[in-house]
Amino acid sequence: MSFALEDLPYAYDALAPYMSAETLEYHHDKHHQAYVTNGNKLLEGSGLEGKSLEEIVKESYGTNAGLFNNAGQHLNHLHFWKWMKPNGGGSSLPGVLAKKVDEELGGFDKFRADFINAGVTQFGSGWAWLAVKDGKLVVMKTPNGENPIVHGATPILGCDVWEHSYYIDYRNARPKYLEAFVDNLINWEYVEELYSKAV
Ligand SMILES: [Fe+2]
């Protein structure tokens, strides 16, 4: 399959003031578009043309760094836009997910602290994740364009901690961006939809 950029699921100014229209214009229209354009060029002749995006990411990991980085970032960003919504975030999780966060992650407050800490402590570019591994919720982090699927985990929530995701709105204050993401932006319904498919 070739890669294609989907429109954002909301208006460019819909996530303000937590994520500005200017950030979304650059992040979606320039950065994500570049991963799509470069990924398509690198996919040609790679031998993986007929595979799904997830298969391309898994099979290029450790064998084709250029393709892996771009395909991984395309996969990450496809979900990232859906992991946010206007008036999102906060501690009111859908029922099943709330129960599992209590049972497996020590409650919402501990999840929030651990997720933010994962993003803050990811040195350089990367992602903070909530994923399902061996049937259980785990908080993890990855560098650059890596997705948890290359580590045997299924991501159900991810926060982009590349500077292009927050520098216009928060400058170097990555912790403030992560707090705003958890408290005001997460689309918990989409997270639960992915959770129900992952377990
Ligand atoms: Fe990004």
Short mmCIF file of C-alpha atoms and ligand atoms in Angstrom, two decimals:
data_model
loop_
_atom_site.label_atom_id
_atom_site.label_comp_id
_atom_site.label_asym_id
_atom_site.label_seq_id
_atom_site.Cartn_x
_atom_site.Cartn_y
_atom_site.Cartn_z
CA MET A 1 0.00 0.00 0.00
CA SER A 2 1.15 3.55 -0.51
CA PHE A 3 0.87 6.07 2.28
CA ALA A 4 -1.64 8.93 2.22
CA LEU A 5 -2.24 11.91 4.49
CA GLU A 6 -5.74 12.06 5.97
CA ASP A 7 -7.38 15.36 6.94
CA LEU A 8 -7.42 16.24 10.62
CA PRO A 9 -10.62 15.02 12.34
CA TYR A 10 -11.31 18.60 13.58
CA ALA A 11 -10.63 22.20 12.55
CA TYR A 12 -7.07 23.52 12.85
CA ASP A 13 -8.11 25.87 15.66
CA ALA A 14 -10.23 23.28 17.51
CA LEU A 15 -7.59 22.35 20.09
CA ALA A 16 -6.62 25.90 21.07
CA PRO A 17 -5.39 27.12 23.46
CA TYR A 18 -3.73 23.79 24.33
CA MET A 19 -2.48 23.18 20.78
CA SER A 20 -2.64 26.10 18.37
CA ALA A 21 -3.75 26.22 14.74
CA GLU A 22 -0.19 27.24 13.84
CA THR A 23 1.21 24.09 15.48
CA LEU A 24 -1.34 21.86 13.73
CA GLU A 25 -0.73 23.52 10.36
CA TYR A 26 3.01 22.85 10.60
CA HIS A 27 2.76 19.50 12.34
CA HIS A 28 0.07 17.96 10.12
CA ASP A 29 0.57 19.75 6.79
CA LYS A 30 4.39 19.89 6.80
CA HIS A 31 5.84 17.27 9.16
CA HIS A 32 3.30 14.47 8.71
CA GLN A 33 3.15 15.20 4.98
CA ALA A 34 6.94 14.83 4.77
CA TYR A 35 6.78 11.39 6.42
CA VAL A 36 4.15 10.36 3.85
CA THR A 37 6.09 11.74 0.87
CA ASN A 38 9.46 10.33 1.97
CA GLY A 39 7.90 7.05 3.09
CA ASN A 40 6.35 6.52 -0.34
CA LYS A 41 9.69 7.16 -2.06
CA LEU A 42 11.49 4.73 0.26
CA LEU A 43 8.76 2.10 -0.04
CA GLU A 44 9.42 1.82 -3.79
CA GLY A 45 11.77 -1.08 -4.38
CA SER A 46 11.87 -2.06 -0.70
CA GLY A 47 10.11 -5.36 -1.28
CA LEU A 48 7.42 -4.38 1.25
CA GLU A 49 5.10 -2.54 -1.16
CA GLY A 50 2.20 -4.99 -0.80
CA LYS A 51 2.20 -5.04 3.00
CA SER A 52 0.00 -3.19 5.49
CA LEU A 53 1.43 -0.11 7.24
CA GLU A 54 1.86 -2.07 10.50
CA GLU A 55 3.68 -4.88 8.66
CA ILE A 56 5.94 -2.38 6.90
CA VAL A 57 6.87 -0.82 10.26
CA LYS A 58 7.58 -4.18 11.88
CA GLU A 59 9.50 -5.63 8.94
CA SER A 60 11.63 -2.53 8.27
CA TYR A 61 12.66 -2.28 11.95
CA GLY A 62 16.38 -2.95 12.14
CA THR A 63 16.67 -3.62 8.41
CA ASN A 64 15.70 -0.42 6.54
CA ALA A 65 16.15 2.60 8.80
CA GLY A 66 14.96 5.24 6.34
CA LEU A 67 11.72 3.45 5.55
CA PHE A 68 11.19 2.49 9.19
CA ASN A 69 11.54 6.07 10.44
CA ASN A 70 9.07 7.49 7.93
CA ALA A 71 6.54 4.63 8.02
CA GLY A 72 6.72 4.56 11.82
CA GLN A 73 6.07 8.28 12.05
CA HIS A 74 3.19 7.97 9.55
CA LEU A 75 1.60 5.27 11.73
CA ASN A 76 2.22 7.25 14.93
CA HIS A 77 0.72 10.45 13.53
CA LEU A 78 -2.31 8.75 11.96
CA HIS A 79 -3.36 7.85 15.50
CA PHE A 80 -1.99 10.96 17.22
CA TRP A 81 -4.58 13.22 15.55
CA LYS A 82 -7.34 10.88 16.73
CA TRP A 83 -5.91 10.65 20.24
CA MET A 84 -6.90 14.30 20.72
CA LYS A 85 -10.23 16.13 20.63
CA PRO A 86 -11.62 19.49 21.72
CA ASN A 87 -12.62 19.48 25.42
CA GLY A 88 -10.84 16.18 25.93
CA GLY A 89 -8.55 14.87 28.63
CA GLY A 90 -9.11 14.62 32.36
CA SER A 91 -9.77 11.72 34.67
CA SER A 92 -13.25 10.68 33.46
CA LEU A 93 -12.31 7.53 31.58
CA PRO A 94 -14.85 5.19 29.99
CA GLY A 95 -15.84 2.44 32.46
CA VAL A 96 -13.77 -0.58 31.41
CA LEU A 97 -10.64 1.50 30.88
CA ALA A 98 -11.03 3.27 34.25
CA LYS A 99 -11.24 -0.11 35.99
CA LYS A 100 -8.15 -1.44 34.21
CA VAL A 101 -6.14 1.73 34.93
CA ASP A 102 -7.02 1.25 38.63
CA GLU A 103 -6.16 -2.46 38.62
CA GLU A 104 -3.06 -2.48 36.43
CA LEU A 105 -1.52 1.00 36.68
CA GLY A 106 -2.27 1.99 40.28
CA GLY A 107 -5.07 4.44 39.48
CA PHE A 108 -5.49 7.50 37.29
CA ASP A 109 -3.19 9.81 39.27
CA LYS A 110 -0.33 7.33 39.07
CA PHE A 111 -0.97 6.75 35.35
CA ARG A 112 -0.94 10.53 34.77
CA ALA A 113 2.35 10.97 36.63
CA ASP A 114 3.97 7.97 34.94
CA PHE A 115 2.82 8.95 31.44
CA ILE A 116 4.04 12.54 31.85
CA ASN A 117 7.32 11.26 33.32
CA ALA A 118 7.80 8.92 30.34
CA GLY A 119 7.46 11.88 27.98
CA VAL A 120 9.65 14.19 30.03
CA THR A 121 12.45 11.61 30.39
CA GLN A 122 12.51 10.55 26.72
CA PHE A 123 15.86 12.11 25.84
CA GLY A 124 15.54 13.94 22.53
CA SER A 125 12.72 13.13 20.15
CA GLY A 126 10.22 10.34 20.69
CA TRP A 127 6.90 9.31 22.14
CA ALA A 128 5.21 8.50 25.45
CA TRP A 129 2.78 5.59 25.29
CA LEU A 130 0.00 3.74 27.00
CA ALA A 131 0.04 0.26 25.47
CA VAL A 132 -1.22 -3.26 26.00
CA LYS A 133 1.44 -5.92 26.42
CA ASP A 134 0.69 -9.54 27.35
CA GLY A 135 -2.91 -8.47 28.02
CA LYS A 136 -1.97 -5.75 30.52
CA LEU A 137 -1.70 -1.97 30.37
CA VAL A 138 1.84 -0.57 30.40
CA VAL A 139 3.29 2.96 30.20
CA MET A 140 6.35 3.15 27.98
CA LYS A 141 8.46 5.50 25.88
CA THR A 142 10.28 5.13 22.58
CA PRO A 143 12.87 7.23 20.69
CA ASN A 144 12.31 8.92 17.34
CA GLY A 145 9.67 7.17 15.20
CA GLU A 146 9.56 3.86 17.05
CA ASN A 147 6.13 2.42 17.74
CA PRO A 148 5.42 -0.11 20.55
CA ILE A 149 4.44 -2.73 17.94
CA VAL A 150 8.14 -3.40 17.37
CA HIS A 151 8.39 -4.34 21.06
CA GLY A 152 5.42 -6.72 21.05
CA ALA A 153 3.01 -4.16 22.53
CA THR A 154 -0.13 -2.57 21.07
CA PRO A 155 -0.35 1.21 21.56
CA ILE A 156 -3.71 2.62 22.64
CA LEU A 157 -2.50 6.19 23.42
CA GLY A 158 0.60 8.10 22.39
CA CYS A 159 1.91 11.62 22.89
CA ASP A 160 4.40 13.05 20.41
CA VAL A 161 7.28 14.65 22.32
CA TRP A 162 9.23 15.83 19.27
CA GLU A 163 9.80 19.57 19.61
CA HIS A 164 7.70 20.16 16.47
CA SER A 165 4.68 19.12 18.56
CA TYR A 166 5.05 21.75 21.28
CA TYR A 167 7.73 24.36 20.60
CA ILE A 168 5.41 26.99 19.08
CA ASP A 169 2.96 26.81 22.01
CA TYR A 170 5.17 25.84 24.97
CA ARG A 171 8.72 26.63 23.82
CA ASN A 172 11.00 24.30 25.80
CA ALA A 173 8.39 23.48 28.51
CA ARG A 174 7.79 19.84 27.55
CA PRO A 175 6.26 18.99 30.99
CA LYS A 176 3.59 21.72 30.57
CA TYR A 177 2.71 20.36 27.11
CA LEU A 178 2.36 16.82 28.47
CA GLU A 179 0.17 18.05 31.34
CA ALA A 180 -2.08 19.91 28.89
CA PHE A 181 -2.26 16.81 26.67
CA VAL A 182 -3.43 14.59 29.54
CA ASP A 183 -5.69 17.15 31.21
CA ASN A 184 -7.31 18.79 28.17
CA LEU A 185 -6.74 16.92 24.90
CA ILE A 186 -6.96 13.11 25.18
CA ASN A 187 -9.83 11.50 23.28
CA TRP A 188 -10.51 8.74 25.84
CA GLU A 189 -13.28 7.22 23.71
CA TYR A 190 -10.75 6.50 20.94
CA VAL A 191 -8.32 5.10 23.52
CA GLU A 192 -10.99 2.75 24.81
CA GLU A 193 -11.91 1.70 21.24
CA LEU A 194 -8.28 0.67 20.65
CA TYR A 195 -8.10 -0.99 24.09
CA SER A 196 -11.15 -3.15 23.33
CA LYS A 197 -9.49 -4.31 20.07
CA ALA A 198 -6.14 -4.99 21.77
CA VAL A 199 -7.27 -7.31 24.56
FE FE B 1 5.12 14.74 15.20
#
